[in-house]
DNA sequence: GGGGCGAGCAGGCACGATTCTGCATGAGCG
DNA sequence: CGCTCATGCAGAATCGTGCCTGCTCGCCCC
């Protein structure tokens, strides 16, 4: 079917002859059946079909649908109506190619294994991703989940996606993809301070020092004399900052530090480290575990040593898991509020993409939330009143 | 011409003048600065720059990088080297426009509120999405998280993304986006049987009848005489199939059905329904809850009525949450194995996209997994042996 | 020695939309 | 009455890549 036949079928007479001459270098011989061939070869209606059916030019259709030009309302309505009738959907690929904006935001998290997400931070990641997705969708963007770019995948997915920006959770020291993206002019916002001189556009992180100090103060107020720490051997900023804050607090409080470090991505090592910590001659009477599974592991270790929680041992760990609401006893957790982080990261990133807001780089520090439960409240010996439970705000 | 000569030719700057004039309409007088203007306007190197630097044509560059044409290895290597040196990254948008394949797969879940995910199925969704992401990345695709298309978003994100296919979790009866996608020739695979005559390309679902029958058999073997059901008022296939299987099992077993239905997306109504079920005059001695929070709610209701679990009441619920490993007592759960579902859905979808595998439509039924814990094992009065725990295979 | 042949590679159209430029027309004003 | 300006819209360049077409050699064989 030729364009002329389509035009005939559209109902409008020969008012618009849709120039039979091709664009620039038309047919040298006669080998081209038509300048534009069958317009809707794969079944989808294109902008040309809408223009032909509405009896206007392509420009008018584009302007009418995007609200761009200066058109009378009658034309605008007419074009929209015809487009609707034909079921016209603009090609996202063509729009992206022309405008340079895809409406897509990459989301990636640095991993240690082969899975795309780390399991230890799973609850954190899930909530952060949920909030980020919501925030992005509310501003017209969609999130693309991408693998950590350590060893490039069989088909490098990264270069096959047109991204307007990227969110990196827990960026590693010398992430090659991040530096290349930034060099390409694509904004990158990280959740967590970038380790080295990684040139991110902005970053968001919790106030880890403040969180640890407040947490240790809380334990001390509950009667702790010697507070231990379960920390990691890796050099990421979360571990480093938290450990440093602990050491500084100990120095201020005049307490000798009591801590055990283990490779945080090894789920088995955590249980061993928890056991070691409680087996020490200078056994602490309160413990803070930096990682999600520490609460369960410490609770099990305490049972093995016959320690009651919270009577003999106060317990706090950093986790987003709801498991600690129902353990026996419920365990106090430090929540990093991943939802707020995810939302903030997306707002900063889209601001950078659209060139609004303060000049970059921006670094934003977010507060944490201590969810106090039974495990960190030493019951007063005289009262049998149930321990107060602070309801979470969210 | 040898590769060395080509390399020589690459040094001659006169080959490509790279017009110093601005892009299109810089000067009104001499309005045509050159046929292609400045080659790399935004800083990125294009395929033309690689061709010029390597002293070959664009076709040769494209063929060399994609392994398509018939080129000697020397040329191929030379082009790759030049491309690497210039930091050339092919434009994903242009490739998508030209080839019609974006390498992107949409992922959406039908929701009831404003959030992009339902919270009641949160653990299910998280695990399913994780597995789907892994599977897609392994085959060179990336996942895009998209909102449920009930009321179209402010800027309809769906039409702004070029998708090769879509995964729909829990499709609703007359999902308009699904039918439009299928009409456009884009494959759609659903997790969960499509409700009405929704024309999905394929679907994957659990064998809900078999799961419910096995689960009720297990409860009966543990000594249950009257098994109750906590079900939903909504008409989705999961609820419908599970309830029907329950009724059929009761008929076969000669037991009167005892069930309460409530709106499953209302978290408060679940607790009320659990309470109602245990307050009935024909109170069941075992309960199966179809939804994730039912276990916690039933446990709380049982405590209120002074019922011990499992001595007075056997409990099972369908959930992926790890919370039920640590409740007091641990609660037996029916796992739908969302990881396996997510992987299968992606395999079917990519097979459909790439046109391999059996002819569509395909429907695949997957087994479930009953994780037996203390709550469904009535301890034998003579023995004090600890209840056996069946380790999960994954 | 010339014609067929096949390897190697250049030219150029096409994908489908955005948008810049410019023409035609009617209204306003000196 | 003529000039200017605002308005409404058509034409065409362009985004960057893939691939189809065809040209040019060098080689082999009759």
PDB file of C-alpha atoms in Angstrom, chain A residues 152-385:
ATOM      1  CA  UNK A 152      31.659  -6.555  32.615  1.00  0.00           C
ATOM      2  CA  UNK A 153      28.764  -8.840  31.848  1.00  0.00           C
ATOM      3  CA  UNK A 154      28.712 -11.096  28.795  1.00  0.00           C
ATOM      4  CA  UNK A 155      26.834  -8.428  26.887  1.00  0.00           C
ATOM      5  CA  UNK A 156      27.595  -5.237  28.674  1.00  0.00           C
ATOM      6  CA  UNK A 157      24.153  -4.134  29.686  1.00  0.00           C
ATOM      7  CA  UNK A 158      25.390  -0.745  30.817  1.00  0.00           C
ATOM      8  CA  UNK A 159      26.242   0.494  27.352  1.00  0.00           C
ATOM      9  CA  UNK A 160      22.999  -0.851  25.935  1.00  0.00           C
ATOM     10  CA  UNK A 161      20.830   1.452  28.034  1.00  0.00           C
ATOM     11  CA  UNK A 162      20.460   5.181  27.527  1.00  0.00           C
ATOM     12  CA  UNK A 163      20.511   6.636  31.008  1.00  0.00           C
ATOM     13  CA  UNK A 164      19.814  10.185  32.135  1.00  0.00           C
ATOM     14  CA  UNK A 165      21.497   9.524  35.446  1.00  0.00           C
ATOM     15  CA  UNK A 166      22.503   6.819  37.854  1.00  0.00           C
ATOM     16  CA  UNK A 167      22.140   6.006  41.514  1.00  0.00           C
ATOM     17  CA  UNK A 168      24.957   3.990  43.018  1.00  0.00           C
ATOM     18  CA  UNK A 169      24.470   2.369  46.387  1.00  0.00           C
ATOM     19  CA  UNK A 170      27.666   1.935  48.357  1.00  0.00           C
ATOM     20  CA  UNK A 171      30.127   2.931  45.643  1.00  0.00           C
ATOM     21  CA  UNK A 172      33.467   1.174  45.641  1.00  0.00           C
ATOM     22  CA  UNK A 173      36.777   2.981  45.625  1.00  0.00           C
ATOM     23  CA  UNK A 174      37.591   3.148  41.958  1.00  0.00           C
ATOM     24  CA  UNK A 175      34.357   2.240  40.277  1.00  0.00           C
ATOM     25  CA  UNK A 176      35.176   2.428  36.556  1.00  0.00           C
ATOM     26  CA  UNK A 177      31.587   2.856  35.443  1.00  0.00           C
ATOM     27  CA  UNK A 178      31.002   5.797  37.741  1.00  0.00           C
ATOM     28  CA  UNK A 179      33.985   7.740  36.474  1.00  0.00           C
ATOM     29  CA  UNK A 180      33.098   7.000  32.882  1.00  0.00           C
ATOM     30  CA  UNK A 181      29.510   8.106  33.386  1.00  0.00           C
ATOM     31  CA  UNK A 182      30.591  11.339  35.010  1.00  0.00           C
ATOM     32  CA  UNK A 183      33.066  11.940  32.199  1.00  0.00           C
ATOM     33  CA  UNK A 184      30.214  11.469  29.761  1.00  0.00           C
ATOM     34  CA  UNK A 185      28.284  14.171  31.548  1.00  0.00           C
ATOM     35  CA  UNK A 186      25.766  11.813  33.106  1.00  0.00           C
ATOM     36  CA  UNK A 187      24.998  12.711  36.726  1.00  0.00           C
ATOM     37  CA  UNK A 188      25.740  10.096  39.353  1.00  0.00           C
ATOM     38  CA  UNK A 189      24.408  10.329  42.884  1.00  0.00           C
ATOM     39  CA  UNK A 190      25.601   7.842  45.445  1.00  0.00           C
ATOM     40  CA  UNK A 191      23.985   6.477  48.554  1.00  0.00           C
ATOM     41  CA  UNK A 192      26.918   6.503  50.929  1.00  0.00           C
ATOM     42  CA  UNK A 193      29.965   8.722  50.821  1.00  0.00           C
ATOM     43  CA  UNK A 194      32.228   7.909  47.903  1.00  0.00           C
ATOM     44  CA  UNK A 195      35.359   6.283  49.185  1.00  0.00           C
ATOM     45  CA  UNK A 196      38.243   7.813  47.311  1.00  0.00           C
ATOM     46  CA  UNK A 197      38.260  10.704  44.905  1.00  0.00           C
ATOM     47  CA  UNK A 198      35.277   9.311  43.073  1.00  0.00           C
ATOM     48  CA  UNK A 199      33.783  12.263  41.232  1.00  0.00           C
ATOM     49  CA  UNK A 200      30.097  11.783  41.967  1.00  0.00           C
ATOM     50  CA  UNK A 201      27.648  14.558  41.259  1.00  0.00           C
ATOM     51  CA  UNK A 202      26.213  14.376  44.751  1.00  0.00           C
ATOM     52  CA  UNK A 203      25.954  11.964  47.611  1.00  0.00           C
ATOM     53  CA  UNK A 204      23.605  11.238  50.480  1.00  0.00           C
ATOM     54  CA  UNK A 205      24.585   9.477  53.649  1.00  0.00           C
ATOM     55  CA  UNK A 206      23.492   9.030  57.215  1.00  0.00           C
ATOM     56  CA  UNK A 207      25.127  10.882  60.030  1.00  0.00           C
ATOM     57  CA  UNK A 208      26.916   7.796  61.233  1.00  0.00           C
ATOM     58  CA  UNK A 209      28.986   9.497  63.927  1.00  0.00           C
ATOM     59  CA  UNK A 210      25.965  11.113  65.484  1.00  0.00           C
ATOM     60  CA  UNK A 211      24.005   7.859  65.259  1.00  0.00           C
ATOM     61  CA  UNK A 212      26.690   5.821  67.003  1.00  0.00           C
ATOM     62  CA  UNK A 213      27.210   8.402  69.713  1.00  0.00           C
ATOM     63  CA  UNK A 214      23.493   8.653  70.457  1.00  0.00           C
ATOM     64  CA  UNK A 215      23.195   4.894  70.489  1.00  0.00           C
ATOM     65  CA  UNK A 216      26.101   4.425  72.861  1.00  0.00           C
ATOM     66  CA  UNK A 217      24.731   7.168  75.105  1.00  0.00           C
ATOM     67  CA  UNK A 218      21.441   5.317  75.192  1.00  0.00           C
ATOM     68  CA  UNK A 219      23.171   2.099  76.218  1.00  0.00           C
ATOM     69  CA  UNK A 220      25.126   3.919  78.886  1.00  0.00           C
ATOM     70  CA  UNK A 221      21.937   5.434  80.227  1.00  0.00           C
ATOM     71  CA  UNK A 222      20.480   1.949  80.425  1.00  0.00           C
ATOM     72  CA  UNK A 223      23.339   1.042  82.719  1.00  0.00           C
ATOM     73  CA  UNK A 224      25.996  -0.338  80.396  1.00  0.00           C
ATOM     74  CA  UNK A 225      29.521  -0.137  81.798  1.00  0.00           C
ATOM     75  CA  UNK A 226      31.499  -1.790  79.036  1.00  0.00           C
ATOM     76  CA  UNK A 227      30.025  -1.595  75.536  1.00  0.00           C
ATOM     77  CA  UNK A 228      31.370  -3.917  72.886  1.00  0.00           C
ATOM     78  CA  UNK A 229      31.259  -3.562  69.129  1.00  0.00           C
ATOM     79  CA  UNK A 230      30.793  -6.085  66.359  1.00  0.00           C
ATOM     80  CA  UNK A 231      32.309  -4.540  63.275  1.00  0.00           C
ATOM     81  CA  UNK A 232      33.622  -5.450  59.843  1.00  0.00           C
ATOM     82  CA  UNK A 233      37.055  -5.851  58.325  1.00  0.00           C
ATOM     83  CA  UNK A 234      36.166  -4.096  55.078  1.00  0.00           C
ATOM     84  CA  UNK A 235      37.182  -0.518  54.499  1.00  0.00           C
ATOM     85  CA  UNK A 236      33.895   0.941  53.308  1.00  0.00           C
ATOM     86  CA  UNK A 237      32.983   4.272  54.775  1.00  0.00           C
ATOM     87  CA  UNK A 238      30.069   2.994  56.828  1.00  0.00           C
ATOM     88  CA  UNK A 239      32.240   0.544  58.705  1.00  0.00           C
ATOM     89  CA  UNK A 240      35.091   3.009  59.013  1.00  0.00           C
ATOM     90  CA  UNK A 241      33.047   5.945  60.242  1.00  0.00           C
ATOM     91  CA  UNK A 242      31.023   3.878  62.683  1.00  0.00           C
ATOM     92  CA  UNK A 243      34.095   2.219  64.149  1.00  0.00           C
ATOM     93  CA  UNK A 244      35.890   5.528  64.473  1.00  0.00           C
ATOM     94  CA  UNK A 245      32.882   7.053  66.210  1.00  0.00           C
ATOM     95  CA  UNK A 246      32.846   4.113  68.623  1.00  0.00           C
ATOM     96  CA  UNK A 247      36.525   4.490  69.428  1.00  0.00           C
ATOM     97  CA  UNK A 248      36.127   8.221  69.959  1.00  0.00           C
ATOM     98  CA  UNK A 249      33.144   7.692  72.234  1.00  0.00           C
ATOM     99  CA  UNK A 250      35.088   5.152  74.271  1.00  0.00           C
ATOM    100  CA  UNK A 251      37.924   7.622  74.613  1.00  0.00           C
ATOM    101  CA  UNK A 252      35.577  10.313  75.842  1.00  0.00           C
ATOM    102  CA  UNK A 253      33.832   7.924  78.223  1.00  0.00           C
ATOM    103  CA  UNK A 254      37.070   6.517  79.535  1.00  0.00           C
ATOM    104  CA  UNK A 255      36.248   2.998  78.499  1.00  0.00           C
ATOM    105  CA  UNK A 256      38.579   0.521  76.868  1.00  0.00           C
ATOM    106  CA  UNK A 257      37.304  -0.472  73.429  1.00  0.00           C
ATOM    107  CA  UNK A 258      36.090  -4.054  73.165  1.00  0.00           C
ATOM    108  CA  UNK A 259      35.412  -5.129  69.633  1.00  0.00           C
ATOM    109  CA  UNK A 260      35.625  -7.952  67.148  1.00  0.00           C
ATOM    110  CA  UNK A 261      35.918  -7.481  63.377  1.00  0.00           C
ATOM    111  CA  UNK A 262      34.933 -10.006  60.724  1.00  0.00           C
ATOM    112  CA  UNK A 263      34.345 -10.042  56.963  1.00  0.00           C
ATOM    113  CA  UNK A 264      30.832  -8.659  56.832  1.00  0.00           C
ATOM    114  CA  UNK A 265      29.768 -10.346  53.617  1.00  0.00           C
ATOM    115  CA  UNK A 266      30.379 -13.793  55.077  1.00  0.00           C
ATOM    116  CA  UNK A 267      27.186 -14.812  56.906  1.00  0.00           C
ATOM    117  CA  UNK A 268      28.929 -17.584  58.834  1.00  0.00           C
ATOM    118  CA  UNK A 269      31.744 -15.429  60.128  1.00  0.00           C
ATOM    119  CA  UNK A 270      29.252 -13.200  61.911  1.00  0.00           C
ATOM    120  CA  UNK A 271      28.099 -15.941  64.231  1.00  0.00           C
ATOM    121  CA  UNK A 272      31.686 -16.856  65.017  1.00  0.00           C
ATOM    122  CA  UNK A 273      32.614 -13.249  65.741  1.00  0.00           C
ATOM    123  CA  UNK A 274      29.573 -12.818  68.004  1.00  0.00           C
ATOM    124  CA  UNK A 275      30.667 -15.882  69.908  1.00  0.00           C
ATOM    125  CA  UNK A 276      34.240 -14.619  70.210  1.00  0.00           C
ATOM    126  CA  UNK A 277      33.052 -11.287  71.529  1.00  0.00           C
ATOM    127  CA  UNK A 278      31.050 -12.865  74.336  1.00  0.00           C
ATOM    128  CA  UNK A 279      33.806 -15.348  75.146  1.00  0.00           C
ATOM    129  CA  UNK A 280      36.394 -12.674  75.886  1.00  0.00           C
ATOM    130  CA  UNK A 281      37.729 -12.328  79.423  1.00  0.00           C
ATOM    131  CA  UNK A 282      36.717  -8.650  79.320  1.00  0.00           C
ATOM    132  CA  UNK A 283      33.210  -9.577  78.249  1.00  0.00           C
ATOM    133  CA  UNK A 284      31.076  -6.504  77.524  1.00  0.00           C
ATOM    134  CA  UNK A 285      27.716  -5.966  79.231  1.00  0.00           C
ATOM    135  CA  UNK A 286      26.286  -4.347  76.095  1.00  0.00           C
ATOM    136  CA  UNK A 287      26.983  -4.891  72.420  1.00  0.00           C
ATOM    137  CA  UNK A 288      26.295  -2.951  69.282  1.00  0.00           C
ATOM    138  CA  UNK A 289      26.405  -4.925  66.027  1.00  0.00           C
ATOM    139  CA  UNK A 290      26.993  -2.932  62.865  1.00  0.00           C
ATOM    140  CA  UNK A 291      25.325  -5.377  60.495  1.00  0.00           C
ATOM    141  CA  UNK A 292      21.880  -6.765  59.969  1.00  0.00           C
ATOM    142  CA  UNK A 293      22.328 -10.381  61.132  1.00  0.00           C
ATOM    143  CA  UNK A 294      24.296  -9.428  64.222  1.00  0.00           C
ATOM    144  CA  UNK A 295      21.199  -9.232  66.385  1.00  0.00           C
ATOM    145  CA  UNK A 296      20.193 -12.824  65.748  1.00  0.00           C
ATOM    146  CA  UNK A 297      23.759 -14.060  66.078  1.00  0.00           C
ATOM    147  CA  UNK A 298      24.380 -12.171  69.287  1.00  0.00           C
ATOM    148  CA  UNK A 299      21.121 -13.402  70.756  1.00  0.00           C
ATOM    149  CA  UNK A 300      22.081 -16.991  69.978  1.00  0.00           C
ATOM    150  CA  UNK A 301      25.552 -16.509  71.391  1.00  0.00           C
ATOM    151  CA  UNK A 302      24.125 -14.980  74.554  1.00  0.00           C
ATOM    152  CA  UNK A 303      21.886 -18.023  75.002  1.00  0.00           C
ATOM    153  CA  UNK A 304      24.885 -20.342  74.635  1.00  0.00           C
ATOM    154  CA  UNK A 305      26.686 -18.492  77.404  1.00  0.00           C
ATOM    155  CA  UNK A 306      23.604 -18.355  79.615  1.00  0.00           C
ATOM    156  CA  UNK A 307      23.347 -14.589  79.400  1.00  0.00           C
ATOM    157  CA  UNK A 308      19.892 -13.096  79.709  1.00  0.00           C
ATOM    158  CA  UNK A 309      18.903 -10.172  77.483  1.00  0.00           C
ATOM    159  CA  UNK A 310      18.575  -7.464  78.659  1.00  0.00           C
ATOM    160  CA  UNK A 311      19.346  -8.387  82.283  1.00  0.00           C
ATOM    161  CA  UNK A 312      22.936  -9.525  81.663  1.00  0.00           C
ATOM    162  CA  UNK A 313      23.531  -8.125  78.219  1.00  0.00           C
ATOM    163  CA  UNK A 314      22.122  -5.138  76.366  1.00  0.00           C
ATOM    164  CA  UNK A 315      21.796  -5.545  72.637  1.00  0.00           C
ATOM    165  CA  UNK A 316      21.474  -3.168  69.695  1.00  0.00           C
ATOM    166  CA  UNK A 317      22.099  -3.761  66.032  1.00  0.00           C
ATOM    167  CA  UNK A 318      21.763  -1.800  62.819  1.00  0.00           C
ATOM    168  CA  UNK A 319      19.008  -3.322  60.740  1.00  0.00           C
ATOM    169  CA  UNK A 320      15.883  -2.573  58.772  1.00  0.00           C
ATOM    170  CA  UNK A 321      14.460  -6.019  59.297  1.00  0.00           C
ATOM    171  CA  UNK A 322      11.114  -6.471  61.013  1.00  0.00           C
ATOM    172  CA  UNK A 323      12.419  -9.718  62.459  1.00  0.00           C
ATOM    173  CA  UNK A 324      13.701  -7.859  65.495  1.00  0.00           C
ATOM    174  CA  UNK A 325      10.210  -6.777  66.451  1.00  0.00           C
ATOM    175  CA  UNK A 326       9.292 -10.354  67.260  1.00  0.00           C
ATOM    176  CA  UNK A 327      12.447 -11.888  68.649  1.00  0.00           C
ATOM    177  CA  UNK A 328      12.504 -12.916  72.292  1.00  0.00           C
ATOM    178  CA  UNK A 329      13.126 -10.296  73.527  1.00  0.00           C
ATOM    179  CA  UNK A 330      12.552  -7.713  70.799  1.00  0.00           C
ATOM    180  CA  UNK A 331      15.861  -6.148  69.840  1.00  0.00           C
ATOM    181  CA  UNK A 332      16.560  -2.446  69.629  1.00  0.00           C
ATOM    182  CA  UNK A 333      17.657  -1.495  66.123  1.00  0.00           C
ATOM    183  CA  UNK A 334      19.233   1.491  64.500  1.00  0.00           C
ATOM    184  CA  UNK A 335      17.311   2.265  61.339  1.00  0.00           C
ATOM    185  CA  UNK A 336      19.091   4.186  58.610  1.00  0.00           C
ATOM    186  CA  UNK A 337      15.717   5.151  57.154  1.00  0.00           C
ATOM    187  CA  UNK A 338      16.435   3.847  53.679  1.00  0.00           C
ATOM    188  CA  UNK A 339      13.141   5.204  52.431  1.00  0.00           C
ATOM    189  CA  UNK A 340      14.157   8.761  53.163  1.00  0.00           C
ATOM    190  CA  UNK A 341      17.571   8.124  51.654  1.00  0.00           C
ATOM    191  CA  UNK A 342      16.127   6.707  48.470  1.00  0.00           C
ATOM    192  CA  UNK A 343      13.772   9.610  48.059  1.00  0.00           C
ATOM    193  CA  UNK A 344      16.484  12.192  48.662  1.00  0.00           C
ATOM    194  CA  UNK A 345      18.903  10.508  46.289  1.00  0.00           C
ATOM    195  CA  UNK A 346      16.332  10.593  43.513  1.00  0.00           C
ATOM    196  CA  UNK A 347      15.425  14.221  44.124  1.00  0.00           C
ATOM    197  CA  UNK A 348      19.058  15.270  43.983  1.00  0.00           C
ATOM    198  CA  UNK A 349      19.681  13.223  40.875  1.00  0.00           C
ATOM    199  CA  UNK A 350      16.692  14.529  38.941  1.00  0.00           C
ATOM    200  CA  UNK A 351      17.529  18.072  40.006  1.00  0.00           C
ATOM    201  CA  UNK A 352      20.984  17.543  38.547  1.00  0.00           C
ATOM    202  CA  UNK A 353      19.560  16.022  35.365  1.00  0.00           C
ATOM    203  CA  UNK A 354      17.185  18.888  34.851  1.00  0.00           C
ATOM    204  CA  UNK A 355      19.729  21.468  35.901  1.00  0.00           C
ATOM    205  CA  UNK A 356      17.774  22.916  38.792  1.00  0.00           C
ATOM    206  CA  UNK A 357      18.627  23.355  42.434  1.00  0.00           C
ATOM    207  CA  UNK A 358      21.911  24.418  44.006  1.00  0.00           C
ATOM    208  CA  UNK A 359      25.196  24.025  42.182  1.00  0.00           C
ATOM    209  CA  UNK A 360      26.771  20.641  42.464  1.00  0.00           C
ATOM    210  CA  UNK A 361      28.460  18.840  44.115  1.00  0.00           C
ATOM    211  CA  UNK A 362      25.965  18.471  46.941  1.00  0.00           C
ATOM    212  CA  UNK A 363      26.403  16.282  49.965  1.00  0.00           C
ATOM    213  CA  UNK A 364      23.456  15.703  52.219  1.00  0.00           C
ATOM    214  CA  UNK A 365      23.612  14.076  55.642  1.00  0.00           C
ATOM    215  CA  UNK A 366      20.459  12.391  56.883  1.00  0.00           C
ATOM    216  CA  UNK A 367      19.483  11.513  60.448  1.00  0.00           C
ATOM    217  CA  UNK A 368      18.920   7.976  61.653  1.00  0.00           C
ATOM    218  CA  UNK A 369      16.281   6.525  63.917  1.00  0.00           C
ATOM    219  CA  UNK A 370      16.870   4.458  67.015  1.00  0.00           C
ATOM    220  CA  UNK A 371      13.988   2.039  67.518  1.00  0.00           C
ATOM    221  CA  UNK A 372      14.255   1.297  71.226  1.00  0.00           C
ATOM    222  CA  UNK A 373      12.962  -2.140  72.228  1.00  0.00           C
ATOM    223  CA  UNK A 374      13.337  -4.382  75.230  1.00  0.00           C
ATOM    224  CA  UNK A 375      16.872  -5.588  74.480  1.00  0.00           C
ATOM    225  CA  UNK A 376      18.447  -2.260  75.361  1.00  0.00           C
ATOM    226  CA  UNK A 377      16.320  -1.310  78.341  1.00  0.00           C
ATOM    227  CA  UNK A 378      17.629  -2.675  81.608  1.00  0.00           C
ATOM    228  CA  UNK A 379      14.540  -3.237  83.697  1.00  0.00           C
ATOM    229  CA  UNK A 380      14.638  -1.380  86.968  1.00  0.00           C
ATOM    230  CA  UNK A 381      14.841  -3.967  89.766  1.00  0.00           C
ATOM    231  CA  UNK A 382      12.017  -2.399  91.779  1.00  0.00           C
ATOM    232  CA  UNK A 383       9.383  -2.099  89.082  1.00  0.00           C
ATOM    233  CA  UNK A 384       7.755  -4.780  87.016  1.00  0.00           C
ATOM    234  CA  UNK A 385       6.179  -2.369  84.592  1.00  0.00           C
TER     235      UNK A 385
END
